[in-house]
Amino acid sequence: MNRKYRKTVIAGNWKMNQLNSGVKPFIEELKANMPKARNCDVVLCTPAVMIQAMVRAGKDCRVAAGGQDVSKFEKGAYTGEISADMLVDVGAKYCIVGHSERREYHHESDSLVNEKAKALLSRGIVPIICVGESLEQREKELTMSYVAYQVRAALAGIDAAQIRRCIIAYEPIWAIGTGRTATAEQAQEVCSEIRSVIRKLYGARSARAVSILYGGSMNAKNAAELLAMPDIDGGLIGGASLKPVDFAAIVAATAQE
Ligand code: PEP
């Protein structure tokens, strides 16, 4: 973390879990376990139908609401889609794009991820842009080149003012939901490479202003070590974000430097 230049962000990804009725009790338990002094932004990205409940309940605990996906289209005949305007309308401040589960199960391409990120930026929502390599790519030593390519593709046409409002989440696919976390050194190496790609595209001042998160089996036990790395500015957390005590402990880990 480097708090001098950029924000620390702890974002949860509930995926397709929870129900509206569970949001308030979750936030109450989270609040009871949350550290008193907090020096990071906390976000919970819920299914779209729970965003309003999260906005209402989250106010009590300084937790912002986020979506997990957005349409690249502004409006119209796109059954089942949710537009950036609709996310704004229900109070979302952040939205994940390019999660590996969407890339895999919904065949989302890098150019679609880029269009979605731009749709969010045009409406003032912070895109949390996910990138990350497969195990096969890591074993073939393609991690750096592949992640650099994904970052460049996701940021195409995004200008210098907008890049400061983007968050990049490095999520090695082999670490998501597997209990197998990247070592702090592995995660730092890739996050540093992501920052260097941003530096080449936008210059040093922009690069040091962008928050880069690590995601992939981050939990209450390993968070502090990962967050101590200079280019890891927070976490995108799946499984552990469904447990208020664990999620609060990850937030607390941002205080340990
Ligand atoms: C994720 O889905 O973004 C994620 C990081 O999941 P988990 O923490 O469960 O690995």
mmCIF file of C-alpha atoms and ligand atoms in Angstrom:
data_model
loop_
_atom_site.group_PDB
_atom_site.id
_atom_site.type_symbol
_atom_site.label_atom_id
_atom_site.label_comp_id
_atom_site.label_asym_id
_atom_site.label_seq_id
_atom_site.Cartn_x
_atom_site.Cartn_y
_atom_site.Cartn_z
ATOM 1 C CA MET A 1 0.000 0.000 0.000
ATOM 2 C CA ASN A 2 1.100 3.515 -0.594
ATOM 3 C CA ARG A 3 -1.454 5.782 1.024
ATOM 4 C CA LYS A 4 0.420 8.944 0.128
ATOM 5 C CA TYR A 5 -0.539 8.687 -3.518
ATOM 6 C CA ARG A 6 -3.608 6.461 -3.745
ATOM 7 C CA LYS A 7 -6.582 5.009 -1.938
ATOM 8 C CA THR A 8 -6.629 1.681 -0.209
ATOM 9 C CA VAL A 9 -9.761 -0.212 -1.245
ATOM 10 C CA ILE A 10 -11.267 -3.384 0.167
ATOM 11 C CA ALA A 11 -14.010 -4.626 -2.142
ATOM 12 C CA GLY A 12 -16.150 -7.703 -1.635
ATOM 13 C CA ASN A 13 -17.647 -9.691 -4.489
ATOM 14 C CA TRP A 14 -20.721 -11.561 -3.314
ATOM 15 C CA LYS A 15 -21.167 -13.204 -6.738
ATOM 16 C CA MET A 16 -24.559 -14.999 -6.883
ATOM 17 C CA ASN A 17 -24.909 -15.372 -3.120
ATOM 18 C CA GLN A 18 -27.064 -13.831 -0.390
ATOM 19 C CA LEU A 19 -30.613 -12.452 -0.487
ATOM 20 C CA ASN A 20 -32.038 -8.987 0.163
ATOM 21 C CA SER A 21 -33.197 -10.109 3.587
ATOM 22 C CA GLY A 22 -29.601 -10.926 4.523
ATOM 23 C CA VAL A 23 -28.097 -7.539 3.694
ATOM 24 C CA LYS A 24 -29.052 -5.628 6.856
ATOM 25 C CA PRO A 25 -28.055 -8.408 9.286
ATOM 26 C CA PHE A 26 -24.771 -8.782 7.414
ATOM 27 C CA ILE A 27 -23.997 -5.066 7.730
ATOM 28 C CA GLU A 28 -24.949 -5.077 11.431
ATOM 29 C CA GLU A 29 -22.502 -7.891 12.115
ATOM 30 C CA LEU A 30 -19.878 -6.250 9.952
ATOM 31 C CA LYS A 31 -20.270 -2.979 11.839
ATOM 32 C CA ALA A 32 -19.906 -4.742 15.177
ATOM 33 C CA ASN A 33 -16.563 -6.181 14.030
ATOM 34 C CA MET A 34 -15.220 -3.311 11.982
ATOM 35 C CA PRO A 35 -12.138 -1.459 13.287
ATOM 36 C CA LYS A 36 -13.046 1.929 14.770
ATOM 37 C CA ALA A 37 -10.515 3.933 12.790
ATOM 38 C CA ARG A 38 -10.448 3.063 9.137
ATOM 39 C CA ASN A 39 -8.109 4.288 6.483
ATOM 40 C CA CYS A 40 -9.586 2.601 3.438
ATOM 41 C CA ASP A 41 -12.665 2.578 1.237
ATOM 42 C CA VAL A 42 -14.914 -0.435 1.740
ATOM 43 C CA VAL A 43 -17.185 -1.679 -1.035
ATOM 44 C CA LEU A 44 -19.544 -4.621 -1.400
ATOM 45 C CA CYS A 45 -20.416 -5.633 -4.957
ATOM 46 C CA THR A 46 -23.709 -7.469 -4.808
ATOM 47 C CA PRO A 47 -26.105 -8.904 -7.362
ATOM 48 C CA ALA A 48 -27.931 -5.947 -8.969
ATOM 49 C CA VAL A 49 -31.195 -6.680 -7.148
ATOM 50 C CA MET A 50 -29.480 -6.151 -3.769
ATOM 51 C CA ILE A 51 -27.740 -2.861 -4.530
ATOM 52 C CA GLN A 52 -30.511 -0.690 -3.091
ATOM 53 C CA ALA A 53 -30.587 -2.696 0.124
ATOM 54 C CA MET A 54 -26.796 -2.374 0.344
ATOM 55 C CA VAL A 55 -26.935 1.388 -0.229
ATOM 56 C CA ARG A 56 -29.470 1.742 2.616
ATOM 57 C CA ALA A 57 -27.770 -0.587 5.082
ATOM 58 C CA GLY A 58 -24.209 0.332 4.091
ATOM 59 C CA LYS A 59 -24.621 4.009 5.055
ATOM 60 C CA ASP A 60 -24.584 2.960 8.651
ATOM 61 C CA CYS A 61 -21.159 1.403 8.285
ATOM 62 C CA ARG A 62 -19.513 3.529 5.539
ATOM 63 C CA VAL A 63 -19.755 0.688 3.045
ATOM 64 C CA ALA A 64 -20.344 1.676 -0.583
ATOM 65 C CA ALA A 65 -22.429 -0.463 -2.917
ATOM 66 C CA GLY A 66 -21.180 -1.842 -6.207
ATOM 67 C CA GLY A 67 -22.451 -3.920 -9.103
ATOM 68 C CA GLN A 68 -20.807 -7.001 -10.579
ATOM 69 C CA ASP A 69 -21.426 -6.295 -14.244
ATOM 70 C CA VAL A 70 -22.876 -3.670 -16.578
ATOM 71 C CA SER A 71 -24.123 -3.498 -20.132
ATOM 72 C CA LYS A 72 -21.968 -1.778 -22.720
ATOM 73 C CA PHE A 73 -25.175 -0.282 -24.123
ATOM 74 C CA GLU A 74 -26.799 2.888 -22.847
ATOM 75 C CA LYS A 75 -30.405 1.727 -23.118
ATOM 76 C CA GLY A 76 -32.857 -0.119 -25.326
ATOM 77 C CA ALA A 77 -33.896 -3.615 -26.351
ATOM 78 C CA TYR A 78 -31.307 -5.646 -24.427
ATOM 79 C CA THR A 79 -33.353 -8.057 -22.339
ATOM 80 C CA GLY A 80 -31.755 -8.887 -19.028
ATOM 81 C CA GLU A 81 -29.095 -6.203 -19.204
ATOM 82 C CA ILE A 82 -28.418 -3.504 -16.593
ATOM 83 C CA SER A 83 -27.127 -0.138 -17.811
ATOM 84 C CA ALA A 84 -24.644 2.181 -16.126
ATOM 85 C CA ASP A 85 -27.500 4.700 -15.688
ATOM 86 C CA MET A 86 -29.490 2.066 -13.813
ATOM 87 C CA LEU A 87 -26.547 1.409 -11.504
ATOM 88 C CA VAL A 88 -26.316 5.135 -10.809
ATOM 89 C CA ASP A 89 -30.070 5.236 -10.241
ATOM 90 C CA VAL A 90 -29.905 2.652 -7.441
ATOM 91 C CA GLY A 91 -26.841 4.241 -5.839
ATOM 92 C CA ALA A 92 -23.939 2.047 -6.948
ATOM 93 C CA LYS A 93 -20.571 3.810 -6.816
ATOM 94 C CA TYR A 94 -18.412 0.977 -8.155
ATOM 95 C CA CYS A 95 -18.829 -1.946 -10.551
ATOM 96 C CA ILE A 96 -16.679 -4.963 -11.359
ATOM 97 C CA VAL A 97 -15.942 -5.601 -15.044
ATOM 98 C CA GLY A 98 -14.058 -8.424 -16.704
ATOM 99 C CA HIS A 99 -14.224 -10.855 -13.805
ATOM 100 C CA SER A 100 -12.733 -14.157 -14.949
ATOM 101 C CA GLU A 101 -16.065 -15.896 -14.318
ATOM 102 C CA ARG A 102 -17.728 -13.570 -16.810
ATOM 103 C CA ARG A 103 -14.851 -13.942 -19.250
ATOM 104 C CA GLU A 104 -15.120 -17.731 -18.997
ATOM 105 C CA TYR A 105 -18.870 -18.437 -18.675
ATOM 106 C CA HIS A 106 -20.123 -15.516 -20.774
ATOM 107 C CA HIS A 107 -17.236 -15.372 -23.234
ATOM 108 C CA GLU A 108 -16.520 -11.724 -22.514
ATOM 109 C CA SER A 109 -13.695 -10.410 -24.674
ATOM 110 C CA ASP A 110 -11.105 -7.781 -23.799
ATOM 111 C CA SER A 111 -12.823 -5.287 -26.083
ATOM 112 C CA LEU A 112 -16.177 -5.865 -24.377
ATOM 113 C CA VAL A 113 -14.519 -5.334 -20.987
ATOM 114 C CA ASN A 114 -13.119 -2.069 -22.348
ATOM 115 C CA GLU A 115 -16.552 -0.926 -23.567
ATOM 116 C CA LYS A 116 -18.099 -1.757 -20.217
ATOM 117 C CA ALA A 117 -15.413 0.157 -18.331
ATOM 118 C CA LYS A 118 -16.032 3.180 -20.571
ATOM 119 C CA ALA A 119 -19.801 2.926 -20.053
ATOM 120 C CA LEU A 120 -19.231 3.066 -16.281
ATOM 121 C CA LEU A 121 -16.787 5.963 -16.465
ATOM 122 C CA SER A 122 -19.227 7.952 -18.593
ATOM 123 C CA ARG A 123 -21.706 7.773 -15.709
ATOM 124 C CA GLY A 124 -19.237 8.409 -12.900
ATOM 125 C CA ILE A 125 -19.048 4.845 -11.599
ATOM 126 C CA VAL A 126 -15.632 3.487 -10.659
ATOM 127 C CA PRO A 127 -14.834 0.395 -12.741
ATOM 128 C CA ILE A 128 -12.983 -2.377 -10.933
ATOM 129 C CA ILE A 129 -11.291 -3.945 -13.953
ATOM 130 C CA CYS A 130 -10.235 -7.560 -13.390
ATOM 131 C CA VAL A 131 -7.265 -9.144 -15.131
ATOM 132 C CA GLY A 132 -5.311 -12.299 -14.465
ATOM 133 C CA GLU A 133 -3.687 -15.339 -15.978
ATOM 134 C CA SER A 134 -4.677 -19.001 -15.993
ATOM 135 C CA LEU A 135 -2.520 -21.666 -14.370
ATOM 136 C CA GLU A 136 -1.421 -22.845 -17.796
ATOM 137 C CA GLN A 137 -0.277 -19.340 -18.728
ATOM 138 C CA ARG A 138 1.627 -19.030 -15.444
ATOM 139 C CA GLU A 139 3.341 -22.362 -16.004
ATOM 140 C CA LYS A 140 4.358 -21.308 -19.499
ATOM 141 C CA GLU A 141 5.750 -18.047 -18.035
ATOM 142 C CA LEU A 142 3.238 -15.960 -19.963
ATOM 143 C CA THR A 143 1.841 -14.167 -16.915
ATOM 144 C CA MET A 144 3.492 -10.785 -17.402
ATOM 145 C CA SER A 145 2.896 -10.485 -21.119
ATOM 146 C CA TYR A 146 -0.702 -11.684 -20.861
ATOM 147 C CA VAL A 147 -1.661 -9.441 -17.951
ATOM 148 C CA ALA A 148 0.042 -6.460 -19.612
ATOM 149 C CA TYR A 149 -1.930 -7.178 -22.775
ATOM 150 C CA GLN A 150 -5.211 -7.406 -20.821
ATOM 151 C CA VAL A 151 -4.540 -4.100 -19.056
ATOM 152 C CA ARG A 152 -3.742 -2.293 -22.308
ATOM 153 C CA ALA A 153 -6.845 -3.725 -23.974
ATOM 154 C CA ALA A 154 -9.110 -2.815 -21.053
ATOM 155 C CA LEU A 155 -7.822 0.772 -21.020
ATOM 156 C CA ALA A 156 -8.003 1.486 -24.767
ATOM 157 C CA GLY A 157 -9.487 4.944 -25.330
ATOM 158 C CA ILE A 158 -9.596 5.766 -21.609
ATOM 159 C CA ASP A 159 -7.960 9.156 -21.104
ATOM 160 C CA ALA A 160 -5.559 10.439 -18.463
ATOM 161 C CA ALA A 161 -8.314 12.031 -16.366
ATOM 162 C CA GLN A 162 -10.361 8.829 -16.407
ATOM 163 C CA ILE A 163 -7.529 6.456 -15.525
ATOM 164 C CA ARG A 164 -7.333 7.985 -12.052
ATOM 165 C CA ARG A 165 -10.920 6.894 -11.469
ATOM 166 C CA CYS A 166 -10.228 3.276 -12.451
ATOM 167 C CA ILE A 167 -9.267 0.435 -10.151
ATOM 168 C CA ILE A 168 -7.396 -2.576 -11.524
ATOM 169 C CA ALA A 169 -7.790 -5.922 -9.770
ATOM 170 C CA TYR A 170 -5.125 -8.532 -10.403
ATOM 171 C CA GLU A 171 -6.843 -11.873 -9.952
ATOM 172 C CA PRO A 172 -4.878 -14.943 -11.025
ATOM 173 C CA ILE A 173 -7.579 -17.373 -12.160
ATOM 174 C CA TRP A 174 -5.901 -20.296 -10.412
ATOM 175 C CA ALA A 175 -6.261 -18.497 -7.077
ATOM 176 C CA ILE A 176 -9.958 -17.595 -7.310
ATOM 177 C CA GLY A 177 -12.151 -19.677 -5.043
ATOM 178 C CA THR A 178 -9.480 -22.354 -4.798
ATOM 179 C CA GLY A 179 -7.943 -21.542 -1.438
ATOM 180 C CA ARG A 180 -4.632 -21.289 -3.274
ATOM 181 C CA THR A 181 -3.365 -17.733 -2.860
ATOM 182 C CA ALA A 182 -0.575 -16.155 -4.847
ATOM 183 C CA THR A 183 2.378 -15.492 -2.582
ATOM 184 C CA ALA A 184 2.787 -11.856 -1.624
ATOM 185 C CA GLU A 185 5.883 -11.742 -3.874
ATOM 186 C CA GLN A 186 4.046 -13.237 -6.865
ATOM 187 C CA ALA A 187 1.147 -10.815 -6.427
ATOM 188 C CA GLN A 188 3.493 -7.833 -5.957
ATOM 189 C CA GLU A 189 5.466 -8.735 -9.070
ATOM 190 C CA VAL A 190 2.363 -8.655 -11.271
ATOM 191 C CA CYS A 191 0.811 -5.589 -9.603
ATOM 192 C CA SER A 192 4.092 -3.754 -10.138
ATOM 193 C CA GLU A 193 4.050 -4.767 -13.811
ATOM 194 C CA ILE A 194 0.454 -3.463 -14.104
ATOM 195 C CA ARG A 195 1.590 -0.133 -12.667
ATOM 196 C CA SER A 196 4.460 -0.018 -15.117
ATOM 197 C CA VAL A 197 2.034 -0.579 -18.031
ATOM 198 C CA ILE A 198 -0.090 2.313 -16.744
ATOM 199 C CA ARG A 199 3.071 4.432 -16.380
ATOM 200 C CA LYS A 200 3.992 3.806 -20.002
ATOM 201 C CA LEU A 201 0.485 4.689 -21.149
ATOM 202 C CA TYR A 202 -0.278 7.685 -18.910
ATOM 203 C CA GLY A 203 2.933 8.776 -17.160
ATOM 204 C CA ALA A 204 4.290 8.417 -13.645
ATOM 205 C CA ARG A 205 1.837 10.709 -11.836
ATOM 206 C CA SER A 206 -1.201 8.831 -13.129
ATOM 207 C CA ALA A 207 0.411 5.462 -12.489
ATOM 208 C CA ARG A 208 1.062 6.204 -8.855
ATOM 209 C CA ALA A 209 -2.534 7.442 -8.379
ATOM 210 C CA VAL A 210 -4.246 4.220 -9.535
ATOM 211 C CA SER A 211 -5.255 1.693 -6.892
ATOM 212 C CA ILE A 212 -4.325 -1.867 -7.818
ATOM 213 C CA LEU A 213 -5.995 -4.664 -5.854
ATOM 214 C CA TYR A 214 -5.106 -8.311 -5.439
ATOM 215 C CA GLY A 215 -7.861 -10.931 -5.560
ATOM 216 C CA GLY A 216 -7.718 -14.696 -5.190
ATOM 217 C CA SER A 217 -8.449 -16.463 -1.912
ATOM 218 C CA MET A 218 -7.528 -13.403 0.156
ATOM 219 C CA ASN A 219 -8.645 -14.010 3.710
ATOM 220 C CA ALA A 220 -8.284 -12.814 7.279
ATOM 221 C CA LYS A 221 -5.007 -14.733 7.687
ATOM 222 C CA ASN A 222 -3.107 -13.795 4.539
ATOM 223 C CA ALA A 223 -4.427 -10.243 3.972
ATOM 224 C CA ALA A 224 -1.829 -8.356 6.031
ATOM 225 C CA GLU A 225 1.126 -9.912 4.202
ATOM 226 C CA LEU A 226 -0.373 -9.211 0.770
ATOM 227 C CA LEU A 227 -1.398 -5.673 1.710
ATOM 228 C CA ALA A 228 2.092 -4.889 2.987
ATOM 229 C CA MET A 229 3.387 -5.029 -0.597
ATOM 230 C CA PRO A 230 4.099 -1.601 -2.129
ATOM 231 C CA ASP A 231 1.954 -2.059 -5.252
ATOM 232 C CA ILE A 232 -0.985 -3.885 -3.656
ATOM 233 C CA ASP A 233 -3.488 -1.233 -2.624
ATOM 234 C CA GLY A 234 -6.265 -3.449 -1.381
ATOM 235 C CA GLY A 235 -8.202 -6.576 -2.163
ATOM 236 C CA LEU A 236 -11.068 -7.937 -4.211
ATOM 237 C CA ILE A 237 -12.497 -10.627 -2.018
ATOM 238 C CA GLY A 238 -14.965 -13.362 -2.924
ATOM 239 C CA GLY A 239 -15.548 -16.113 -0.363
ATOM 240 C CA ALA A 240 -14.314 -14.194 2.683
ATOM 241 C CA SER A 241 -16.578 -11.236 1.864
ATOM 242 C CA LEU A 242 -19.591 -13.407 2.667
ATOM 243 C CA LYS A 243 -18.475 -13.712 6.290
ATOM 244 C CA PRO A 244 -18.777 -10.393 8.148
ATOM 245 C CA VAL A 245 -16.152 -11.270 10.773
ATOM 246 C CA ASP A 246 -13.598 -12.294 8.135
ATOM 247 C CA PHE A 247 -14.350 -9.335 5.903
ATOM 248 C CA ALA A 248 -13.956 -6.947 8.862
ATOM 249 C CA ALA A 249 -10.630 -8.606 9.694
ATOM 250 C CA ILE A 250 -9.398 -7.945 6.150
ATOM 251 C CA VAL A 251 -10.402 -4.288 6.528
ATOM 252 C CA ALA A 252 -8.520 -4.239 9.846
ATOM 253 C CA ALA A 253 -5.445 -5.669 8.092
ATOM 254 C CA THR A 254 -5.160 -2.476 6.037
ATOM 255 C CA ALA A 255 -4.218 -0.662 9.247
ATOM 256 C CA GLN A 256 -1.116 -2.816 9.755
ATOM 257 C CA GLU A 257 1.776 -1.375 7.851
HETATM 258 C C1 PEP B 1 -13.231 -13.200 -6.752
HETATM 259 O O1 PEP B 1 -14.159 -13.865 -7.139
HETATM 260 O O2 PEP B 1 -13.030 -12.073 -7.226
HETATM 261 C C2 PEP B 1 -12.369 -13.762 -5.704
HETATM 262 C C3 PEP B 1 -11.218 -13.202 -5.479
HETATM 263 O O3 PEP B 1 -12.850 -14.861 -5.065
HETATM 264 P P1 PEP B 1 -12.144 -15.615 -3.800
HETATM 265 O O4 PEP B 1 -11.735 -14.556 -2.837
HETATM 266 O O5 PEP B 1 -13.221 -16.493 -3.255
HETATM 267 O O6 PEP B 1 -10.996 -16.348 -4.342
#
